[in-house]
Short mmCIF file of C-alpha atoms in Angstrom, two decimals:
data_model
loop_
_atom_site.label_atom_id
_atom_site.label_comp_id
_atom_site.label_asym_id
_atom_site.label_seq_id
_atom_site.Cartn_x
_atom_site.Cartn_y
_atom_site.Cartn_z
CA MET A 15 -24.77 -12.23 2.27
CA ASP A 16 -25.53 -12.99 5.91
CA HIS A 17 -23.72 -16.32 5.65
CA LEU A 18 -20.36 -14.44 5.39
CA SER A 19 -20.38 -14.04 9.18
CA GLU A 20 -19.41 -17.67 9.75
CA PRO A 21 -16.56 -17.76 7.17
CA LEU A 22 -15.16 -14.56 8.73
CA ARG A 23 -15.27 -16.08 12.20
CA ARG A 24 -13.80 -19.39 11.04
CA ALA A 25 -10.95 -17.82 9.07
CA ALA A 26 -10.12 -15.38 11.88
CA LEU A 27 -9.88 -18.21 14.39
CA HIS A 28 -7.81 -20.33 11.99
CA HIS A 29 -5.28 -17.54 11.46
CA ASP A 30 -5.25 -16.30 15.08
CA VAL A 31 -6.71 -12.90 14.18
CA PRO A 32 -8.08 -11.38 17.42
CA GLY A 33 -10.56 -9.06 15.69
CA ALA A 34 -11.85 -8.22 12.22
CA GLN A 35 -14.46 -6.18 10.37
CA LEU A 36 -15.91 -6.97 6.95
CA VAL A 37 -18.24 -4.71 4.99
CA VAL A 38 -19.67 -5.52 1.55
CA TRP A 39 -21.57 -2.66 -0.11
CA HIS A 40 -23.54 -3.65 -3.18
CA ASP A 41 -26.62 -2.24 -4.93
CA GLY A 42 -26.86 0.47 -2.30
CA VAL A 43 -27.00 -1.98 0.62
CA ALA A 44 -24.25 -2.66 3.17
CA ALA A 45 -23.70 -6.06 4.77
CA GLU A 46 -21.54 -5.58 7.88
CA PHE A 47 -19.82 -8.20 10.02
CA GLU A 48 -17.61 -7.96 13.11
CA PHE A 49 -15.63 -10.58 14.99
CA GLY A 50 -13.54 -10.78 18.14
CA GLU A 51 -11.72 -8.26 20.31
CA GLU A 52 -10.09 -4.90 19.70
CA ARG A 53 -7.15 -6.04 21.85
CA HIS A 54 -6.39 -9.68 22.60
CA GLY A 55 -7.56 -10.64 26.08
CA SER A 56 -9.16 -7.26 26.76
CA GLY A 57 -12.78 -8.31 26.44
CA ARG A 58 -13.48 -5.21 24.32
CA ALA A 59 -15.53 -6.49 21.42
CA VAL A 60 -14.87 -5.24 17.91
CA SER A 61 -17.75 -2.99 16.94
CA ARG A 62 -18.80 -1.28 13.73
CA ASP A 63 -16.92 1.84 14.86
CA SER A 64 -13.67 0.22 16.04
CA LYS A 65 -10.69 2.00 14.49
CA VAL A 66 -7.91 -0.25 13.17
CA PRO A 67 -4.55 1.15 11.94
CA ILE A 68 -4.98 0.82 8.17
CA GLY A 69 -1.36 1.36 7.09
CA SER A 70 -0.99 2.24 3.43
CA ILE A 71 -4.71 2.58 2.71
CA THR A 72 -4.01 5.99 4.26
CA LYS A 73 -2.44 6.85 0.88
CA THR A 74 -5.86 6.69 -0.80
CA PHE A 75 -7.18 9.25 1.71
CA THR A 76 -4.12 11.48 1.16
CA ALA A 77 -4.41 11.21 -2.63
CA THR A 78 -8.14 12.02 -2.52
CA LEU A 79 -7.43 15.01 -0.30
CA LEU A 80 -4.85 16.30 -2.76
CA MET A 81 -7.36 15.90 -5.58
CA VAL A 82 -9.76 18.15 -3.63
CA LEU A 83 -7.05 20.81 -3.84
CA VAL A 84 -6.54 20.06 -7.53
CA SER A 85 -10.26 20.50 -8.18
CA ASP A 86 -10.18 23.78 -6.24
CA GLY A 87 -7.35 25.02 -8.48
CA ASP A 88 -4.85 25.18 -5.60
CA VAL A 89 -2.54 22.44 -6.94
CA ASP A 90 -1.40 21.57 -10.45
CA LEU A 91 -0.66 17.83 -10.73
CA ASP A 92 1.92 18.41 -13.45
CA ALA A 93 3.73 21.42 -12.00
CA PRO A 94 7.18 20.74 -10.52
CA VAL A 95 6.86 19.93 -6.82
CA VAL A 96 9.55 22.54 -6.09
CA GLU A 97 7.04 25.23 -6.96
CA TYR A 98 5.33 24.29 -3.68
CA LEU A 99 8.36 22.95 -1.80
CA PRO A 100 11.34 25.09 -2.89
CA GLU A 101 13.50 23.59 -0.13
CA LEU A 102 13.79 20.46 -2.29
CA ARG A 103 15.45 22.18 -5.25
CA ASP A 104 19.09 21.67 -4.20
CA ALA A 105 18.52 18.03 -3.20
CA LEU A 106 16.75 17.21 -6.48
CA GLY A 107 19.40 18.84 -8.63
CA GLY A 108 18.74 18.22 -12.32
CA THR A 109 15.34 16.62 -11.69
CA ALA A 110 13.98 19.59 -9.72
CA ASP A 111 11.88 20.78 -12.65
CA VAL A 112 10.75 17.25 -13.56
CA LEU A 113 9.31 15.69 -10.38
CA THR A 114 5.55 16.34 -10.06
CA ALA A 115 2.71 15.48 -7.73
CA ARG A 116 1.43 13.08 -10.40
CA HIS A 117 4.71 11.16 -10.12
CA LEU A 118 4.44 11.01 -6.33
CA LEU A 119 0.81 9.84 -6.31
CA SER A 120 1.55 7.04 -8.80
CA HIS A 121 4.89 5.92 -7.25
CA THR A 122 6.74 6.89 -10.42
CA GLY A 123 8.82 9.63 -8.78
CA GLY A 124 11.86 7.39 -8.28
CA LEU A 125 12.10 8.20 -4.56
CA HIS A 126 13.40 5.90 -1.85
CA SER A 127 10.86 3.55 -0.30
CA GLU A 128 11.08 5.03 3.18
CA VAL A 129 11.41 8.50 4.69
CA VAL A 130 15.04 9.04 5.61
CA ALA A 131 14.59 11.56 8.41
CA GLU A 132 11.98 13.27 10.58
CA GLY A 133 10.88 16.84 9.94
CA GLY A 134 9.77 19.15 7.11
CA PRO A 135 13.00 20.56 5.65
CA ALA A 136 14.79 17.28 6.39
CA LEU A 137 12.50 15.60 3.83
CA ALA A 138 15.03 16.86 1.30
CA ARG A 139 17.21 13.89 2.27
CA SER A 140 14.50 11.58 0.95
CA VAL A 141 14.81 12.94 -2.59
CA GLU A 142 18.59 12.64 -2.83
CA ASP A 143 20.08 9.82 -4.93
CA LEU A 144 16.84 8.77 -6.57
CA VAL A 145 16.32 5.08 -7.28
CA GLN A 146 15.48 5.98 -10.88
CA PRO A 147 14.57 9.18 -12.75
CA PRO A 148 11.03 10.56 -12.29
CA GLY A 149 8.67 8.91 -14.76
CA ALA A 150 11.05 6.04 -15.55
CA GLY A 151 8.95 3.39 -13.83
CA PHE A 152 7.17 2.24 -10.69
CA SER A 153 8.86 2.01 -7.30
CA TYR A 154 6.62 2.04 -4.24
CA SER A 155 7.50 4.99 -2.01
CA ASN A 156 6.25 6.07 1.40
CA ALA A 157 8.64 9.00 1.09
CA GLY A 158 6.69 10.25 -1.93
CA TYR A 159 3.51 10.39 0.10
CA ALA A 160 5.31 12.16 2.94
CA LEU A 161 6.13 14.86 0.36
CA ILE A 162 2.48 14.96 -0.75
CA GLY A 163 1.54 15.47 2.90
CA ARG A 164 3.98 18.34 3.19
CA LEU A 165 2.65 19.88 -0.03
CA ILE A 166 -0.88 19.72 1.42
CA GLU A 167 0.32 21.52 4.55
CA VAL A 168 1.97 24.30 2.56
CA VAL A 169 -1.06 24.85 0.33
CA THR A 170 -3.72 24.70 3.08
CA GLY A 171 -1.82 26.27 5.97
CA MET A 172 -2.96 23.33 8.13
CA THR A 173 -1.20 20.25 9.39
CA TRP A 174 -1.88 17.16 7.28
CA ALA A 175 -4.06 15.73 10.07
CA GLU A 176 -6.10 18.94 10.29
CA ALA A 177 -6.52 19.03 6.52
CA VAL A 178 -7.67 15.38 6.35
CA SER A 179 -10.15 15.94 9.16
CA THR A 180 -11.53 19.28 7.99
CA ILE A 181 -11.43 19.11 4.20
CA LEU A 182 -12.10 15.41 3.52
CA VAL A 183 -13.32 13.40 6.49
CA LYS A 184 -15.89 15.80 7.96
CA PRO A 185 -17.82 16.16 4.66
CA LEU A 186 -17.86 12.35 4.36
CA GLY A 187 -19.45 12.10 7.79
CA ILE A 188 -16.79 9.82 9.27
CA ASP A 189 -14.39 10.13 12.20
CA LEU A 190 -10.91 8.68 11.71
CA GLY A 191 -8.19 7.93 14.23
CA PHE A 192 -4.49 8.81 13.99
CA VAL A 193 -1.52 6.66 14.93
CA ALA A 194 1.27 9.23 14.59
CA GLY A 195 1.76 12.80 15.75
CA PRO A 196 -0.01 14.72 18.54
CA GLU A 197 -3.46 13.65 17.34
CA SER A 198 -2.71 9.99 18.12
CA ALA A 199 -3.05 10.49 21.89
CA ALA A 200 -6.77 11.15 21.52
CA SER A 201 -7.45 8.37 19.01
CA ALA A 202 -9.04 5.21 20.36
CA THR A 203 -7.95 2.41 18.00
CA ALA A 204 -7.78 -1.35 18.04
CA SER A 205 -4.32 -2.76 18.72
CA GLY A 206 -2.23 -4.53 16.15
CA HIS A 207 -0.93 -7.99 17.05
CA THR A 208 1.97 -10.25 16.21
CA VAL A 209 1.30 -13.97 15.97
CA ASN A 210 3.67 -16.86 16.62
CA ARG A 211 1.59 -19.80 15.50
CA ALA A 212 4.21 -22.38 16.46
CA LEU A 213 4.05 -21.21 20.10
CA SER A 214 0.37 -20.18 19.98
CA LEU A 215 1.32 -16.65 21.05
CA VAL A 216 -0.72 -13.58 20.15
CA ARG A 217 0.75 -10.34 21.43
CA PRO A 218 -0.45 -6.74 21.10
CA VAL A 219 2.05 -4.32 19.53
CA GLU A 220 2.22 -0.54 19.53
CA GLN A 221 2.37 1.52 16.36
CA ASP A 222 5.81 2.88 15.50
CA LEU A 223 5.50 5.65 12.94
CA MET A 224 7.16 9.04 12.65
CA ALA A 225 4.80 11.98 12.32
CA VAL A 226 6.33 12.85 8.95
CA GLU A 227 5.27 9.41 7.65
CA ALA A 228 1.62 9.87 8.65
CA PRO A 229 0.36 10.82 5.14
CA ALA A 230 1.67 7.44 3.94
CA GLY A 231 0.30 5.24 6.71
CA GLY A 232 -0.91 7.10 9.79
CA LEU A 233 -4.69 6.63 9.86
CA ALA A 234 -6.93 4.28 11.81
CA ALA A 235 -10.35 3.49 10.42
CA SER A 236 -13.19 1.02 10.49
CA ALA A 237 -14.20 -1.03 7.48
CA ALA A 238 -17.33 1.16 7.26
CA ASP A 239 -15.10 4.26 7.09
CA LEU A 240 -13.18 2.72 4.18
CA VAL A 241 -16.44 2.07 2.35
CA ALA A 242 -17.50 5.70 2.89
CA LEU A 243 -14.35 6.89 1.12
CA ALA A 244 -14.65 4.27 -1.62
CA LYS A 245 -18.18 5.40 -2.53
CA MET A 246 -16.64 8.64 -3.84
CA HIS A 247 -14.66 6.59 -6.36
CA LEU A 248 -17.59 4.70 -7.83
CA THR A 249 -19.01 6.08 -11.06
CA PRO A 250 -22.17 8.20 -10.49
CA ARG A 251 -24.40 5.87 -12.52
CA HIS A 252 -23.30 2.93 -10.36
CA GLY A 253 -23.91 4.27 -6.89
CA GLY A 254 -21.10 6.80 -6.55
CA ILE A 255 -21.68 9.29 -3.75
CA ASP A 256 -20.72 12.85 -4.70
CA PRO A 257 -20.08 15.04 -1.64
CA GLY A 258 -19.04 17.85 -3.97
CA LEU A 259 -15.36 17.65 -3.07
CA VAL A 260 -13.62 16.41 -6.22
CA ASP A 261 -14.53 17.11 -9.82
CA PRO A 262 -15.76 13.89 -11.52
CA ASP A 263 -13.06 14.23 -14.18
CA HIS A 264 -10.38 14.31 -11.48
CA LEU A 265 -11.87 11.25 -9.79
CA ALA A 266 -11.81 9.47 -13.15
CA GLU A 267 -8.17 10.47 -13.50
CA MET A 268 -7.37 8.75 -10.21
CA ARG A 269 -8.83 5.52 -11.59
CA ARG A 270 -6.88 5.52 -14.86
CA PRO A 271 -3.63 3.53 -15.10
CA VAL A 272 -0.55 5.74 -15.26
CA PRO A 273 1.66 4.82 -18.25
CA GLY A 274 4.83 3.06 -17.14
CA ALA A 275 3.56 2.37 -13.61
CA ASP A 276 4.12 -1.40 -13.44
CA PRO A 277 3.81 -2.48 -9.78
CA PHE A 278 4.99 -6.02 -10.47
CA GLY A 279 3.86 -8.34 -7.67
CA LEU A 280 1.52 -5.79 -6.07
CA ALA A 281 -1.21 -5.15 -8.64
CA ASP A 282 -1.81 -4.95 -12.37
CA GLY A 283 -1.41 -1.20 -12.62
CA TRP A 284 -1.53 2.02 -10.63
CA GLY A 285 -3.55 5.20 -10.84
CA LEU A 286 -3.33 8.19 -8.51
CA GLY A 287 -3.58 6.75 -5.01
CA LEU A 288 -5.38 3.64 -6.25
CA ALA A 289 -4.03 0.27 -7.32
CA LEU A 290 -5.67 -1.46 -10.28
CA PHE A 291 -6.58 -5.13 -9.93
CA ASP A 292 -7.64 -6.30 -13.37
CA GLY A 293 -7.28 -10.04 -12.91
CA GLY A 294 -10.11 -11.71 -14.77
CA GLY A 295 -11.03 -8.44 -16.47
CA THR A 296 -13.28 -7.36 -13.58
CA GLY A 297 -11.70 -3.93 -13.15
CA TRP A 298 -11.32 -3.69 -9.38
CA LEU A 299 -9.40 -0.86 -7.73
CA GLY A 300 -8.30 -0.24 -4.17
CA HIS A 301 -5.37 -0.51 -1.81
CA ASP A 302 -3.90 -2.86 0.79
CA GLY A 303 -2.43 -1.68 4.06
CA THR A 304 -0.22 -3.20 6.74
CA ALA A 305 0.55 -1.26 9.89
CA ASP A 306 2.34 -2.73 12.92
CA GLY A 307 0.41 -5.96 13.45
CA THR A 308 -2.55 -5.21 11.17
CA SER A 309 -3.64 -6.16 7.65
CA CYS A 310 -6.39 -4.21 5.86
CA HIS A 311 -7.85 -4.45 2.36
CA LEU A 312 -10.08 -2.20 0.27
CA ARG A 313 -11.53 -3.05 -3.14
CA LEU A 314 -14.06 -1.19 -5.28
CA ALA A 315 -15.55 -1.86 -8.69
CA PRO A 316 -16.48 1.58 -10.11
CA ASP A 317 -18.72 0.21 -12.86
CA SER A 318 -20.69 -2.25 -10.75
CA GLY A 319 -21.16 -0.19 -7.60
CA THR A 320 -19.52 -2.72 -5.29
CA VAL A 321 -17.13 -2.10 -2.39
CA VAL A 322 -15.45 -4.66 -0.13
CA ALA A 323 -13.47 -3.61 2.96
CA LEU A 324 -11.70 -5.79 5.52
CA THR A 325 -9.79 -4.72 8.61
CA ALA A 326 -7.89 -7.27 10.69
CA ASN A 327 -5.87 -6.47 13.80
CA SER A 328 -3.20 -9.07 13.18
CA ALA A 329 -0.34 -9.47 10.71
CA THR A 330 -1.99 -12.77 9.72
CA GLY A 331 -4.98 -10.85 8.38
CA ALA A 332 -3.59 -11.18 4.86
CA ALA A 333 -4.21 -14.94 5.05
CA LEU A 334 -7.73 -14.26 6.35
CA TRP A 335 -8.34 -12.07 3.29
CA CYS A 336 -7.21 -14.85 0.97
CA ASP A 337 -9.57 -17.28 2.69
CA LEU A 338 -12.49 -14.89 2.23
CA LEU A 339 -12.01 -14.43 -1.52
CA PRO A 340 -13.74 -17.68 -2.57
CA GLU A 341 -16.55 -16.98 -0.09
CA LEU A 342 -17.09 -13.58 -1.69
CA ARG A 343 -17.03 -15.08 -5.17
CA ALA A 344 -19.70 -17.55 -4.09
CA VAL A 345 -22.10 -14.63 -3.49
CA GLY A 346 -21.25 -12.98 -6.81
CA ILE A 347 -18.45 -10.65 -5.67
CA ASP A 348 -15.87 -11.64 -8.28
CA LEU A 349 -12.68 -10.57 -6.56
CA THR A 350 -9.49 -12.03 -8.00
CA ASP A 351 -5.93 -12.15 -6.77
CA SER A 352 -3.91 -10.21 -9.30
CA ALA A 353 -0.48 -11.47 -8.31
CA PRO A 354 1.37 -12.41 -11.53
CA ALA A 355 1.47 -16.08 -12.33
CA VAL A 356 4.92 -17.60 -11.87
CA ASP A 357 5.99 -20.71 -13.75
CA ALA A 358 6.31 -23.52 -11.20
CA ARG A 359 9.61 -24.72 -12.68
CA PRO A 360 12.72 -22.83 -11.58
CA GLN A 361 15.72 -22.48 -13.84
CA ALA A 362 18.00 -25.50 -13.66
CA ALA A 363 21.06 -23.41 -12.81
CA ILE A 364 21.27 -20.43 -10.49
CA PRO A 365 22.02 -17.38 -12.66
CA GLY A 366 25.22 -15.89 -11.29
CA ASP A 367 24.57 -12.37 -12.55
CA CYS A 368 21.62 -12.07 -10.15
CA THR A 369 23.75 -12.17 -7.01
CA GLY A 370 24.91 -8.99 -5.35
CA THR A 371 23.60 -6.20 -3.16
CA TYR A 372 20.84 -3.84 -4.28
CA VAL A 373 20.06 -0.62 -2.42
CA ASN A 374 16.93 1.48 -1.98
CA GLY A 375 17.66 4.38 0.37
CA ASP A 376 18.82 2.89 3.67
CA THR A 377 17.59 -0.62 2.82
CA ALA A 378 19.99 -3.19 1.38
CA TYR A 379 18.73 -6.32 -0.42
CA SER A 380 21.50 -8.90 -0.80
CA VAL A 381 20.99 -11.87 -3.11
CA VAL A 382 23.36 -14.70 -2.16
CA VAL A 383 23.85 -18.41 -2.82
CA ARG A 384 23.51 -20.64 0.24
CA ASP A 385 23.29 -24.44 0.18
CA ASP A 386 22.83 -24.39 -3.59
CA GLU A 387 19.81 -22.08 -3.25
CA LEU A 388 19.32 -18.39 -3.93
CA HIS A 389 18.53 -16.46 -0.75
CA LEU A 390 17.45 -12.89 -0.03
CA VAL A 391 19.04 -11.07 2.91
CA VAL A 392 17.49 -7.75 3.94
CA ASP A 393 19.69 -5.42 6.01
CA ASP A 394 21.88 -8.37 7.06
CA GLU A 395 18.86 -10.46 8.17
CA PRO A 396 18.09 -13.67 6.21
CA ALA A 397 14.58 -13.16 4.83
CA ALA A 398 13.53 -15.50 2.01
CA ARG A 399 14.41 -18.20 -0.49
CA LEU A 400 14.16 -17.18 -4.14
CA ALA A 401 13.53 -19.43 -7.13
CA VAL A 402 14.26 -17.76 -10.47
CA ARG A 403 12.06 -18.54 -13.45
CA ASP A 404 12.26 -17.62 -17.11
CA GLY A 405 12.43 -13.90 -17.68
CA PHE A 406 14.27 -13.48 -14.36
CA VAL A 407 11.01 -13.47 -12.44
CA PHE A 408 11.34 -15.12 -9.04
CA SER A 409 9.05 -16.64 -6.45
CA VAL A 410 9.59 -15.81 -2.78
CA THR A 411 9.36 -18.22 0.17
CA ASP A 412 9.64 -16.81 3.69
CA LEU A 413 12.43 -18.50 5.65
CA THR A 414 10.60 -18.14 8.97
CA ASN A 415 7.21 -19.65 8.21
CA GLY A 416 7.50 -21.08 4.69
CA ALA A 417 4.76 -18.80 3.39
CA ALA A 418 4.79 -17.74 -0.25
CA GLY A 419 5.38 -14.02 -0.68
CA ARG A 420 4.64 -11.76 -3.60
CA PRO A 421 6.85 -12.54 -6.59
CA GLY A 422 9.60 -10.19 -7.75
CA ARG A 423 11.93 -9.81 -10.68
CA PHE A 424 15.42 -8.80 -11.72
CA LEU A 425 15.68 -5.92 -14.19
CA ARG A 426 18.29 -5.35 -16.86
CA ASP A 427 19.96 -2.18 -18.03
CA PRO A 428 18.48 -1.73 -21.53
CA ARG A 429 21.85 -0.60 -22.91
CA SER A 430 24.29 -3.09 -21.41
CA GLY A 431 21.91 -6.00 -20.80
CA ARG A 432 23.40 -6.38 -17.31
CA ILE A 433 21.11 -6.99 -14.35
CA ASP A 434 21.29 -3.70 -12.48
CA ARG A 435 18.08 -3.61 -10.40
CA ILE A 436 15.72 -5.79 -8.41
CA GLN A 437 12.00 -5.18 -7.94
CA ILE A 438 10.48 -6.76 -4.86
CA GLY A 439 7.37 -5.74 -2.98
CA GLY A 440 6.89 -3.17 -5.71
CA ARG A 441 10.11 -1.43 -4.68
CA VAL A 442 13.04 -1.02 -7.05
CA ALA A 443 16.57 -1.23 -5.65
CA GLY A 444 19.67 -0.50 -7.70
CA ARG A 445 22.78 -2.63 -7.71
CA GLN A 446 25.31 -1.28 -5.24
CA ARG A 447 28.23 0.34 -6.95
CA ASP A 448 31.63 -1.20 -6.36
CA VAL A 449 33.85 0.91 -4.14
CA ALA A 450 37.36 1.28 -5.50
#
């Protein structure tokens, strides 16, 4: 696999990625590659140990940590969350005895996408006015993982960062960085970067994350660190490393698809802290993560003993990942893009019942007609052009750079048949109620 060094370098340069790490672990052997600088113009070379903000891959660490507590008998996945966090009872109302940790780990809790407010008790605001009832379907939620982090703190008596470091990371023999909270000051990480390709500008950016959001996206790690975690999730007969933290049955439960968890546009299914990428029937799992100016990717095939991890310190790292996929396939690593296929032909007429404003927490998605095209406006900012296909699936084209985004879909109320929700980026937003 040594020849992967040149494709990594070439793709990073093409997409203006200042620095990247790629690790492929297969048959018990790791092939490791690094390129570029930790911070553009700094001269600090990316090394094997460089820590890149990994965004939502943090959720896989948080989920694995919770499963340690499940294996120890300290947490029941199917007990109401209010048994651990009684301050949520009033905010949850009639769903207080329904919402469980299993819902939160699989994004089927119906919570808002983002945390509404800073602080422990204030998390109650994030469970008010649910997008949909717990268990009704998939809607990606950072707020849900913030609640998991708080649950971990209550059960362990530690902060989330202390629990991650002491209970999970130390036994794995790795040293992670933090990008939120008091621990972040001592964490040496690579910078994220924004890229303006039209002006050939690459600029470092700082991480902007509330401490309460850290369990959802607050870690910095190297690609080798991601592989160390992923080895736990391989089956024992195919190279899985058992540090004695999580019962094998509980690890297997993390890998199983949760019924009703349909992350349309993100993956083919969802387990507990792990996305399922079944394109081509190869059975890959993992997670993607975007922090401020970074793009990171983790994939593992439990039944073949293969792990692939990429960290890139630029928002354009997602394009680098796409360029590497055929190179990986050429060496027998059969990774596939699981984004749903979208018919290339849009509907002849723009369906009028799609237009309107859809709300998820504090985020408003407005679908409007402009110049005979359907456009998406997010929080009053024009964002993308939509083309609706049969089944009310739509393709997404970014208005700024013309790049194709992940597809989405409109959802109908099963009783009335009226379009009442939109699912985009895995997040469900409900149609805004008319105000009399």
